[in-house]
Coordinates of N, CA and C in Angstrom, one line a residue:
M2 N 0.8 -1.2 0.0 CA 0.0 0.0 0.0 C 0.9 1.2 -0.1
S3 N 2.2 1.1 -0.2 CA 3.0 2.3 -0.1 C 2.8 3.2 -1.3
A4 N 2.4 2.6 -2.4 CA 2.0 3.5 -3.6 C 0.6 3.8 -3.7
L5 N 0.0 4.0 -2.5 CA -1.5 4.3 -2.5 C -1.8 5.6 -3.2
A6 N -2.7 5.3 -4.2 CA -3.2 6.4 -5.1 C -4.6 6.8 -4.6
I7 N -4.7 8.1 -4.3 CA -5.9 8.7 -3.7 C -6.4 9.8 -4.7
H8 N -7.6 9.6 -5.2 CA -8.2 10.6 -6.2 C -9.1 11.6 -5.4
V9 N -8.8 12.8 -5.8 CA -9.6 13.9 -5.1 C -10.6 14.5 -6.1
C10 N -11.9 14.6 -5.6 CA -12.9 15.3 -6.4 C -13.9 16.1 -5.5
D11 N -13.6 17.4 -5.6 CA -14.4 18.3 -4.7 C -14.2 18.0 -3.2
D12 N -15.2 17.5 -2.5 CA -15.1 17.2 -1.1 C -15.1 15.7 -0.9
W13 N -14.7 15.0 -1.9 CA -14.6 13.5 -1.8 C -13.2 13.0 -2.2
L14 N -12.8 12.0 -1.4 CA -11.5 11.3 -1.7 C -11.9 9.9 -2.0
S15 N -11.3 9.2 -3.1 CA -11.4 7.8 -3.3 C -10.1 7.0 -3.5
C16 N -10.2 5.8 -3.2 CA -8.9 5.1 -3.3 C -9.2 3.6 -3.8
Q17 N -8.6 3.2 -4.7 CA -8.8 1.9 -5.3 C -8.0 0.9 -4.5
L18 N -8.5 -0.2 -4.1 CA -7.9 -1.2 -3.2 C -7.8 -2.5 -4.0
S19 N -7.0 -3.5 -3.4 CA -6.8 -4.7 -4.1 C -8.0 -5.7 -4.1
D20 N -8.8 -5.8 -3.0 CA -9.8 -6.7 -3.0 C -10.9 -6.4 -1.8
L21 N -11.8 -7.2 -1.6 CA -12.8 -6.9 -0.6 C -12.2 -6.9 0.8
D22 N -11.2 -7.9 1.0 CA -10.7 -7.8 2.4 C -9.9 -6.6 2.7
A23 N -9.2 -6.1 1.6 CA -8.5 -4.8 1.8 C -9.5 -3.6 2.2
V24 N -10.7 -3.7 1.4 CA -11.8 -2.7 1.7 C -12.2 -2.8 3.2
H25 N -12.4 -3.9 3.7 CA -12.9 -4.1 5.1 C -11.9 -3.7 6.1
D26 N -10.6 -3.9 5.7 CA -9.5 -3.5 6.6 C -9.4 -1.9 6.6
A27 N -9.5 -1.3 5.3 CA -9.5 0.2 5.2 C -10.7 0.8 5.9
R28 N -11.8 0.2 5.9 CA -13.0 0.8 6.5 C -12.8 0.7 8.1
A29 N -12.2 -0.4 8.5 CA -11.9 -0.4 10.0 C -10.9 0.6 10.4
A30 N -9.9 0.8 9.6 CA -8.9 1.7 9.9 C -9.3 3.1 10.0
I31 N -10.4 3.5 9.3 CA -10.7 5.0 9.3 C -12.1 5.1 10.0
S32 N -12.7 4.1 10.5 CA -13.9 4.2 11.2 C -13.8 5.0 12.5
G33 N -14.7 5.8 12.9 CA -14.7 6.5 14.1 C -13.7 7.8 13.9
Q34 N -13.1 8.1 12.8 CA -12.4 9.3 12.6 C -13.4 10.4 12.3
H35 N -13.4 11.4 13.1 CA -14.4 12.5 13.0 C -14.1 13.4 11.8
I36 N -12.9 13.3 11.2 CA -12.7 14.1 10.0 C -13.5 13.8 8.8
W37 N -14.1 12.6 8.8 CA -14.9 12.1 7.6 C -16.3 12.3 7.9
Q38 N -17.0 12.9 7.0 CA -18.4 13.1 7.1 C -19.2 11.8 6.7
E39 N -18.6 11.1 5.8 CA -19.3 9.9 5.3 C -18.1 9.0 4.8
V40 N -18.3 7.7 5.0 CA -17.4 6.7 4.5 C -18.3 5.7 3.7
V41 N -17.8 5.5 2.5 CA -18.5 4.6 1.5 C -17.6 3.5 1.1
A42 N -17.9 2.3 1.4 CA -17.1 1.1 1.0 C -17.6 0.4 -0.2
G43 N -16.8 0.2 -1.2 CA -17.3 -0.6 -2.4 C -16.7 -1.9 -2.4
L44 N -16.8 -2.7 -3.5 CA -16.2 -4.1 -3.5 C -14.7 -4.0 -3.7
D45 N -14.1 -3.0 -4.3 CA -12.6 -2.9 -4.4 C -12.1 -1.4 -4.3
S46 N -12.9 -0.6 -3.4 CA -12.5 0.8 -3.4 C -13.2 1.3 -2.1
I47 N -12.7 2.4 -1.6 CA -13.3 3.1 -0.5 C -13.3 4.7 -0.8
A48 N -14.4 5.3 -0.4 CA -14.5 6.7 -0.6 C -14.9 7.5 0.8
V49 N -14.3 8.6 0.9 CA -14.7 9.4 2.1 C -15.0 10.9 1.7
Q50 N -15.9 11.4 2.5 CA -16.3 12.8 2.3 C -15.8 13.7 3.5
F51 N -15.2 14.8 3.1 CA -14.7 15.7 4.2 C -15.4 17.1 4.0
D52 N -15.2 18.0 4.9 CA -15.8 19.4 4.9 C -14.7 20.3 4.5
P53 N -14.7 20.8 3.4 CA -13.7 21.8 2.9 C -13.6 23.0 3.8
A54 N -14.6 23.4 4.5 CA -14.5 24.5 5.3 C -13.7 24.2 6.6
Q55 N -13.5 22.9 6.9 CA -12.7 22.6 8.1 C -11.3 22.1 7.7
I56 N -11.1 21.6 6.5 CA -9.8 21.0 6.1 C -9.6 21.2 4.6
T57 N -8.4 21.4 4.2 CA -8.1 21.5 2.8 C -8.1 20.1 2.2
P58 N -8.3 20.1 0.8 CA -8.2 18.8 0.2 C -6.8 18.1 0.3
D59 N -5.7 18.9 0.2 CA -4.4 18.3 0.4 C -4.3 17.7 1.8
K60 N -4.7 18.4 2.8 CA -4.6 17.9 4.2 C -5.5 16.6 4.4
A61 N -6.6 16.7 3.7 CA -7.6 15.6 3.9 C -6.9 14.3 3.2
E62 N -6.3 14.6 2.0 CA -5.7 13.5 1.3 C -4.5 12.9 2.1
N63 N -3.7 13.7 2.8 CA -2.6 13.3 3.6 C -3.1 12.5 4.8
A64 N -4.2 13.0 5.4 CA -4.7 12.3 6.5 C -5.3 10.9 6.2
L65 N -6.0 10.8 5.1 CA -6.5 9.6 4.6 C -5.4 8.6 4.4
R66 N -4.3 9.0 3.7 CA -3.2 8.1 3.4 C -2.5 7.7 4.7
E67 N -2.3 8.6 5.6 CA -1.7 8.2 6.9 C -2.6 7.2 7.7
Q68 N -3.9 7.4 7.6 CA -4.7 6.4 8.4 C -4.7 5.0 7.8
L69 N -4.7 5.0 6.3 CA -4.7 3.7 5.7 C -3.4 3.0 5.8
L70 N -2.3 3.7 5.9 CA -1.0 3.1 5.9 C -0.5 2.8 7.4
K71 N -1.1 3.4 8.4 CA -0.6 3.3 9.7 C -1.0 1.8 10.2
P72 N 0.1 1.1 10.7 CA -0.2 -0.2 11.3 C -1.2 -0.3 12.3
R73 N -2.1 -1.3 12.3 CA -3.1 -1.4 13.3 C -2.7 -2.3 14.4
T74 N -2.7 -1.9 15.6 CA -2.3 -2.7 16.8 C -3.5 -3.4 17.4
K75 N -4.6 -2.9 17.2 CA -5.9 -3.4 17.8 C -6.8 -4.1 16.8
M76 N -7.1 -5.2 16.9 CA -8.0 -5.9 16.0 C -9.5 -5.3 16.1
V77 N -10.0 -5.1 15.0 CA -11.5 -4.6 15.0 C -12.4 -5.8 14.7
M78 N -13.2 -6.1 15.7 CA -14.1 -7.2 15.5 C -15.2 -7.0 14.5
P79 N -15.6 -8.0 13.6 CA -16.7 -7.7 12.7 C -18.0 -7.6 13.5
P80 N -19.0 -7.2 12.8 CA -20.4 -7.1 13.5 C -20.8 -8.5 13.8
E81 N -21.7 -8.6 14.8 CA -22.3 -9.9 15.2 C -23.0 -10.5 14.0
P82 N -22.8 -11.9 13.9 CA -23.5 -12.6 12.8 C -25.1 -12.4 13.0
I83 N -25.7 -12.5 11.9 CA -27.2 -12.4 12.0 C -27.9 -13.5 11.2
T84 N -29.0 -13.9 11.7 CA -29.8 -15.0 10.9 C -31.1 -14.3 10.5
I85 N -31.4 -14.3 9.3 CA -32.6 -13.6 8.7 C -33.6 -14.6 8.3
P86 N -34.9 -14.4 8.8 CA -35.9 -15.4 8.4 C -36.4 -15.1 7.0
V87 N -36.6 -16.2 6.2 CA -37.0 -16.0 4.8 C -38.1 -16.9 4.5
C88 N -39.1 -16.4 3.8 CA -40.2 -17.3 3.3 C -40.0 -17.6 1.9
Y89 N -40.1 -18.9 1.5 CA -39.9 -19.3 0.1 C -41.2 -19.6 -0.5
D90 N -42.3 -19.0 -0.1 CA -43.6 -19.3 -0.7 C -43.6 -18.7 -2.1
A91 N -44.3 -19.4 -3.1 CA -44.2 -19.0 -4.5 C -44.6 -17.6 -4.8
E92 N -45.5 -17.1 -4.0 CA -46.0 -15.8 -4.2 C -44.9 -14.7 -3.9
L93 N -44.0 -15.0 -3.0 CA -43.0 -14.1 -2.4 C -41.7 -14.4 -3.1
A94 N -41.6 -15.6 -3.8 CA -40.4 -15.9 -4.5 C -40.6 -16.3 -5.9
P95 N -40.9 -15.3 -6.7 CA -41.4 -15.5 -8.1 C -40.5 -16.3 -9.0
D96 N -39.2 -16.3 -8.7 CA -38.2 -17.0 -9.6 C -37.7 -18.4 -8.9
R97 N -38.4 -18.7 -7.8 CA -38.0 -20.0 -7.0 C -37.9 -21.2 -7.9
D98 N -39.0 -21.5 -8.6 CA -39.0 -22.7 -9.4 C -38.0 -22.6 -10.5
W99 N -37.8 -21.4 -11.1 CA -36.9 -21.3 -12.3 C -35.5 -21.5 -11.7
I100 N -35.2 -21.0 -10.6 CA -33.8 -21.1 -10.0 C -33.6 -22.6 -9.7
A101 N -34.6 -23.2 -9.1 CA -34.5 -24.7 -8.9 C -34.2 -25.5 -10.1
E102 N -34.9 -25.1 -11.1 CA -34.7 -25.9 -12.4 C -33.3 -25.6 -13.0
R103 N -32.8 -24.4 -12.9 CA -31.5 -24.0 -13.3 C -30.4 -24.9 -12.6
L104 N -30.7 -25.1 -11.3 CA -29.7 -25.8 -10.4 C -30.0 -27.3 -10.3
G105 N -31.0 -27.8 -11.0 CA -31.3 -29.2 -11.0 C -31.8 -29.7 -9.7
L106 N -32.6 -28.8 -8.9 CA -33.0 -29.2 -7.6 C -34.5 -29.1 -7.6
S107 N -35.1 -30.0 -6.7 CA -36.6 -29.8 -6.4 C -36.7 -28.5 -5.6
T108 N -38.1 -28.1 -5.5 CA -38.3 -26.8 -4.7 C -37.9 -27.1 -3.2
E109 N -38.2 -28.3 -2.7 CA -37.8 -28.6 -1.3 C -36.3 -28.6 -1.0
A110 N -35.6 -29.2 -2.0 CA -34.2 -29.2 -2.0 C -33.5 -27.8 -2.1
L111 N -34.1 -27.0 -2.9 CA -33.6 -25.6 -3.2 C -33.7 -24.9 -1.9
I112 N -34.8 -24.9 -1.1 CA -35.0 -24.2 0.2 C -34.0 -24.7 1.1
D113 N -33.8 -26.0 1.2 CA -32.9 -26.6 2.2 C -31.4 -26.1 1.8
W114 N -31.2 -26.1 0.5 CA -29.8 -25.7 0.1 C -29.5 -24.2 0.4
H115 N -30.5 -23.4 0.0 CA -30.3 -21.9 0.2 C -30.2 -21.5 1.7
S116 N -31.0 -22.1 2.6 CA -31.1 -21.8 4.0 C -29.8 -22.3 4.7
N117 N -29.1 -23.1 4.0 CA -27.8 -23.7 4.7 C -26.5 -22.9 4.1
L118 N -26.7 -22.0 3.1 CA -25.5 -21.2 2.8 C -25.2 -20.2 3.8
R119 N -24.0 -19.7 3.7 CA -23.5 -18.6 4.7 C -23.0 -17.5 3.8
F120 N -23.3 -16.3 4.1 CA -22.9 -15.1 3.3 C -22.2 -14.1 4.2
T121 N -21.5 -13.2 3.5 CA -20.8 -12.1 4.2 C -21.3 -10.9 3.4
V122 N -21.7 -9.8 4.2 CA -22.0 -8.5 3.6 C -20.8 -7.9 3.0
A123 N -20.8 -7.9 1.6 CA -19.7 -7.2 0.9 C -19.8 -5.7 1.1
M124 N -21.0 -5.2 0.9 CA -21.1 -3.7 1.0 C -22.6 -3.4 1.0
L125 N -22.9 -2.2 1.4 CA -24.3 -1.6 1.2 C -24.2 -0.5 0.2
G126 N -25.3 -0.6 -0.7 CA -25.3 0.4 -1.7 C -26.7 0.4 -2.4
F127 N -26.7 1.1 -3.6 CA -28.0 1.2 -4.5 C -29.0 2.0 -3.8
M128 N -29.3 1.7 -2.5 CA -30.2 2.3 -1.8 C -30.0 2.2 -0.3
P129 N -30.5 3.0 0.6 CA -30.2 2.8 2.0 C -30.5 1.5 2.5
G130 N -29.6 0.8 3.1 CA -29.9 -0.5 3.7 C -29.7 -1.7 2.8
F131 N -29.6 -1.4 1.4 CA -29.5 -2.5 0.4 C -28.2 -3.2 0.6
A132 N -28.3 -4.5 0.8 CA -27.0 -5.2 1.1 C -26.6 -6.2 -0.1
Y133 N -25.4 -6.0 -0.5 CA -24.8 -7.0 -1.4 C -24.0 -8.1 -0.6
L134 N -24.4 -9.3 -0.8 CA -23.8 -10.4 -0.1 C -22.8 -11.3 -0.9
Q135 N -21.8 -11.9 -0.3 CA -21.0 -12.7 -1.0 C -20.9 -14.1 -0.3
C136 N -21.0 -15.2 -1.1 CA -20.9 -16.5 -0.6 C -19.6 -17.1 -0.9
P137 N -18.9 -17.7 0.1 CA -17.6 -18.3 -0.2 C -17.7 -19.6 -0.8
E138 N -18.9 -20.2 -0.8 CA -19.1 -21.5 -1.4 C -19.2 -21.5 -2.9
D139 N -19.1 -22.6 -3.6 CA -19.1 -22.6 -5.1 C -20.6 -22.7 -5.5
V140 N -21.2 -21.5 -5.8 CA -22.6 -21.4 -6.2 C -22.6 -21.3 -7.7
P141 N -23.4 -22.2 -8.4 CA -23.5 -22.0 -9.9 C -23.9 -20.7 -10.3
D142 N -23.5 -20.2 -11.5 CA -24.0 -18.9 -11.9 C -25.4 -19.0 -12.5
I143 N -26.2 -18.1 -12.0 CA -27.6 -18.1 -12.4 C -27.9 -17.0 -13.4
G144 N -27.3 -15.9 -13.1 CA -27.5 -14.8 -14.1 C -28.6 -13.9 -13.7
R145 N -28.7 -12.7 -14.2 CA -29.7 -11.8 -14.1 C -31.0 -12.1 -15.0
L146 N -32.1 -11.5 -14.6 CA -33.3 -11.6 -15.4 C -33.1 -10.9 -16.8
S147 N -33.6 -11.6 -17.8 CA -33.5 -11.0 -19.2 C -34.3 -9.6 -19.3
K148 N -35.3 -9.5 -18.5 CA -36.1 -8.3 -18.4 C -36.3 -7.9 -17.0
P149 N -35.7 -6.8 -16.5 CA -35.9 -6.5 -15.1 C -37.4 -6.1 -14.8
R150 N -37.7 -6.4 -13.5 CA -39.0 -6.1 -12.9 C -39.1 -4.6 -12.6
Q151 N -40.3 -4.0 -12.8 CA -40.6 -2.6 -12.5 C -40.7 -2.5 -10.9
N152 N -41.1 -3.6 -10.2 CA -41.3 -3.4 -8.8 C -40.9 -4.7 -8.0
V153 N -39.8 -4.7 -7.4 CA -39.3 -5.8 -6.5 C -39.6 -5.3 -5.1
K154 N -40.4 -6.2 -4.3 CA -40.8 -5.8 -3.1 C -39.7 -5.8 -2.0
A155 N -39.8 -4.9 -1.0 CA -38.8 -4.7 0.0 C -38.7 -6.1 0.7
G156 N -37.4 -6.5 1.1 CA -37.2 -7.7 1.7 C -36.9 -8.9 0.8
S157 N -37.0 -8.6 -0.5 CA -36.8 -9.7 -1.5 C -35.3 -10.0 -1.5
I158 N -35.1 -11.4 -1.7 CA -33.6 -11.8 -1.7 C -33.4 -12.3 -3.1
G159 N -32.3 -11.5 -3.7 CA -31.9 -11.9 -5.0 C -30.7 -12.8 -5.0
L160 N -30.6 -13.6 -6.0 CA -29.4 -14.6 -6.1 C -29.1 -14.7 -7.6
I161 N -27.8 -14.4 -8.0 CA -27.3 -14.6 -9.3 C -26.1 -15.6 -9.4
G162 N -25.7 -16.1 -8.2 CA -24.6 -17.1 -8.2 C -24.0 -16.9 -6.8
D163 N -22.7 -16.7 -6.7 CA -22.1 -16.4 -5.4 C -22.4 -15.1 -4.8
Q164 N -23.0 -14.3 -5.7 CA -23.4 -12.9 -5.1 C -25.0 -13.0 -4.9
S165 N -25.4 -12.2 -3.9 CA -26.8 -12.2 -3.5 C -27.0 -10.8 -3.1
C166 N -28.3 -10.5 -2.8 CA -28.7 -9.2 -2.3 C -30.0 -9.2 -1.6
I167 N -30.2 -8.2 -0.8 CA -31.5 -8.1 -0.1 C -32.1 -6.6 -0.4
Y168 N -33.2 -6.5 -0.9 CA -33.8 -5.2 -1.2 C -34.3 -4.6 0.1
S169 N -33.8 -3.5 0.4 CA -34.3 -2.7 1.6 C -35.6 -2.0 1.4
F170 N -35.9 -1.6 0.1 CA -37.1 -0.9 -0.2 C -37.6 -1.5 -1.5
S171 N -38.9 -1.3 -1.8 CA -39.5 -1.8 -3.1 C -38.9 -0.9 -4.2
S172 N -38.5 -1.5 -5.3 CA -37.8 -0.8 -6.4 C -37.7 -1.7 -7.6
P173 N -37.4 -1.1 -8.8 CA -37.1 -1.9 -9.9 C -35.8 -2.7 -9.6
G174 N -35.7 -3.8 -10.3 CA -34.5 -4.7 -10.1 C -34.5 -5.9 -11.1
G175 N -33.3 -6.3 -11.4 CA -33.1 -7.4 -12.3 C -32.6 -8.7 -11.8
W176 N -32.6 -8.9 -10.4 CA -32.0 -10.0 -9.8 C -33.2 -11.1 -9.7
P177 N -32.8 -12.4 -10.0 CA -33.8 -13.4 -9.7 C -34.1 -13.5 -8.2
I178 N -35.4 -13.6 -7.9 CA -35.8 -13.6 -6.5 C -36.1 -15.0 -5.9
I179 N -35.4 -15.3 -4.9 CA -35.5 -16.7 -4.4 C -36.4 -16.7 -3.1
G180 N -36.7 -15.6 -2.5 CA -37.5 -15.7 -1.2 C -37.6 -14.1 -0.8
R181 N -38.3 -14.0 0.3 CA -38.4 -12.6 0.9 C -38.5 -12.7 2.4
T182 N -37.9 -11.7 3.1 CA -37.9 -11.6 4.5 C -38.8 -10.6 5.0
P183 N -39.5 -10.8 6.1 CA -40.5 -9.8 6.6 C -39.8 -8.7 7.5
V184 N -38.5 -8.9 7.8 CA -37.8 -7.9 8.7 C -37.5 -6.7 7.9
R185 N -37.5 -5.6 8.6 CA -37.1 -4.3 8.0 C -35.7 -4.1 7.8
L186 N -35.2 -3.8 6.6 CA -33.6 -3.7 6.4 C -33.2 -2.3 6.7
F187 N -34.1 -1.4 6.7 CA -33.7 0.0 7.0 C -34.8 0.8 7.8
D188 N -34.5 1.2 9.0 CA -35.5 2.0 9.8 C -34.9 3.4 10.2
P189 N -35.3 4.5 9.5 CA -34.6 5.7 9.9 C -34.8 6.2 11.2
E190 N -35.8 5.7 12.0 CA -36.0 6.0 13.4 C -35.0 5.4 14.5
K191 N -34.3 4.5 14.0 CA -33.3 3.8 14.8 C -32.0 4.5 14.8
L192 N -31.2 4.4 16.0 CA -29.9 4.9 16.0 C -29.0 4.4 14.9
E193 N -29.0 3.1 14.6 CA -28.4 2.5 13.4 C -29.5 2.1 12.5
P194 N -29.8 2.9 11.5 CA -30.9 2.6 10.7 C -30.7 1.3 9.8
A195 N -29.6 1.0 9.4 CA -29.5 -0.2 8.6 C -29.3 -1.4 9.4
L196 N -30.0 -2.5 9.0 CA -30.0 -3.7 9.8 C -28.7 -4.4 9.6
L197 N -28.0 -4.4 8.4 CA -26.8 -5.0 8.1 C -25.7 -4.1 8.0
S198 N -24.5 -4.6 8.2 CA -23.3 -3.8 8.0 C -22.3 -4.6 7.2
A199 N -21.3 -3.9 6.7 CA -20.2 -4.5 5.8 C -19.5 -5.4 6.7
N200 N -19.1 -6.6 6.2 CA -18.2 -7.6 6.8 C -19.1 -8.5 7.8
Q201 N -20.4 -8.3 7.8 CA -21.2 -9.1 8.7 C -21.6 -10.5 8.1
L202 N -21.6 -11.5 8.9 CA -21.9 -12.8 8.5 C -23.5 -12.9 8.5
V203 N -24.0 -13.5 7.4 CA -25.5 -13.6 7.2 C -25.8 -15.1 6.9
S204 N -26.9 -15.5 7.6 CA -27.5 -16.8 7.3 C -28.9 -16.7 7.2
F205 N -29.6 -17.6 6.6 CA -31.1 -17.5 6.4 C -31.7 -18.7 7.0
Q206 N -32.9 -18.4 7.6 CA -33.7 -19.4 8.2 C -35.1 -19.5 7.6
A207 N -35.6 -20.6 7.1 CA -36.8 -20.8 6.3 C -37.9 -20.7 7.3
I208 N -39.0 -19.9 7.0 CA -40.1 -19.7 7.7 C -41.4 -20.0 6.9
S209 N -42.5 -20.2 7.6 CA -43.8 -20.4 6.9 C -44.4 -19.2 6.4
R210 N -45.4 -19.3 5.5 CA -46.1 -18.1 5.1 C -46.8 -17.4 6.2
A211 N -47.4 -18.3 7.1 CA -48.1 -17.7 8.3 C -47.1 -16.9 9.2
E212 N -45.9 -17.5 9.3 CA -44.9 -16.8 10.2 C -44.4 -15.5 9.5
F213 N -44.4 -15.6 8.2 CA -44.0 -14.3 7.4 C -45.0 -13.2 7.6
D214 N -46.4 -13.6 7.4 CA -47.4 -12.6 7.5 C -47.4 -12.0 9.0
A215 N -47.3 -12.9 10.0 CA -47.3 -12.3 11.3 C -46.2 -11.3 11.6
T216 N -44.9 -11.7 11.2 CA -43.8 -10.8 11.5 C -43.9 -9.6 10.6
A217 N -44.4 -9.6 9.4 CA -44.6 -8.4 8.6 C -45.6 -7.5 9.2
E218 N -46.7 -8.0 9.8 CA -47.7 -7.2 10.4 C -47.1 -6.5 11.7
E219 N -46.3 -7.3 12.4 CA -45.6 -6.7 13.7 C -44.7 -5.5 13.3
Q220 N -44.1 -5.6 12.1 CA -43.2 -4.6 11.7 C -43.7 -3.5 10.8
G221 N -45.0 -3.7 10.6 CA -45.7 -2.7 9.8 C -45.2 -2.7 8.3
Q222 N -44.9 -3.9 7.9 CA -44.5 -4.1 6.4 C -45.7 -4.1 5.5

């Protein structure tokens, strides 16, 4: 990282990194630093926003470089693992049967297979609380839909292969949908609005349609 290249654009700094592990390390290195108004982690880059009224771009760049290159003596623990309930009912999982066919599985086997996978949150993006997930296991490539949907419901879980996602709000989208969770992914009234955070371990637990409806009603979904 000695040849760290930092790009300056107005009140933002961005830095290309080698891989997702390096991004998580960089995010840990600069988290809690009050100089940054916002920290945005990508799959292979990190960006920070600063206040030009408080610090010049040159000083901000030097500060970021120093923070990223400084050896860390204290390990930063990842967020607590989380298990997310998922309903695989056909109405809530419009691509369930198609995905099962692509993978050569029955519907029951697909549900068992998916609920036993383990994921890590690679990053949040696209919209507040929207999580991109990465699976370390060898998951066959499924690909995106040939025609994106105009309305994918909040809580929908997309799967294209070893990458997955969870929609925090209803929106257009092109990911095949394998299930839906009734829990809220983003609540602006909470101190920590996003349910998930980068580098968090995620697993899924299959629930019935009745359990989905009851939880959704409790959470006002």
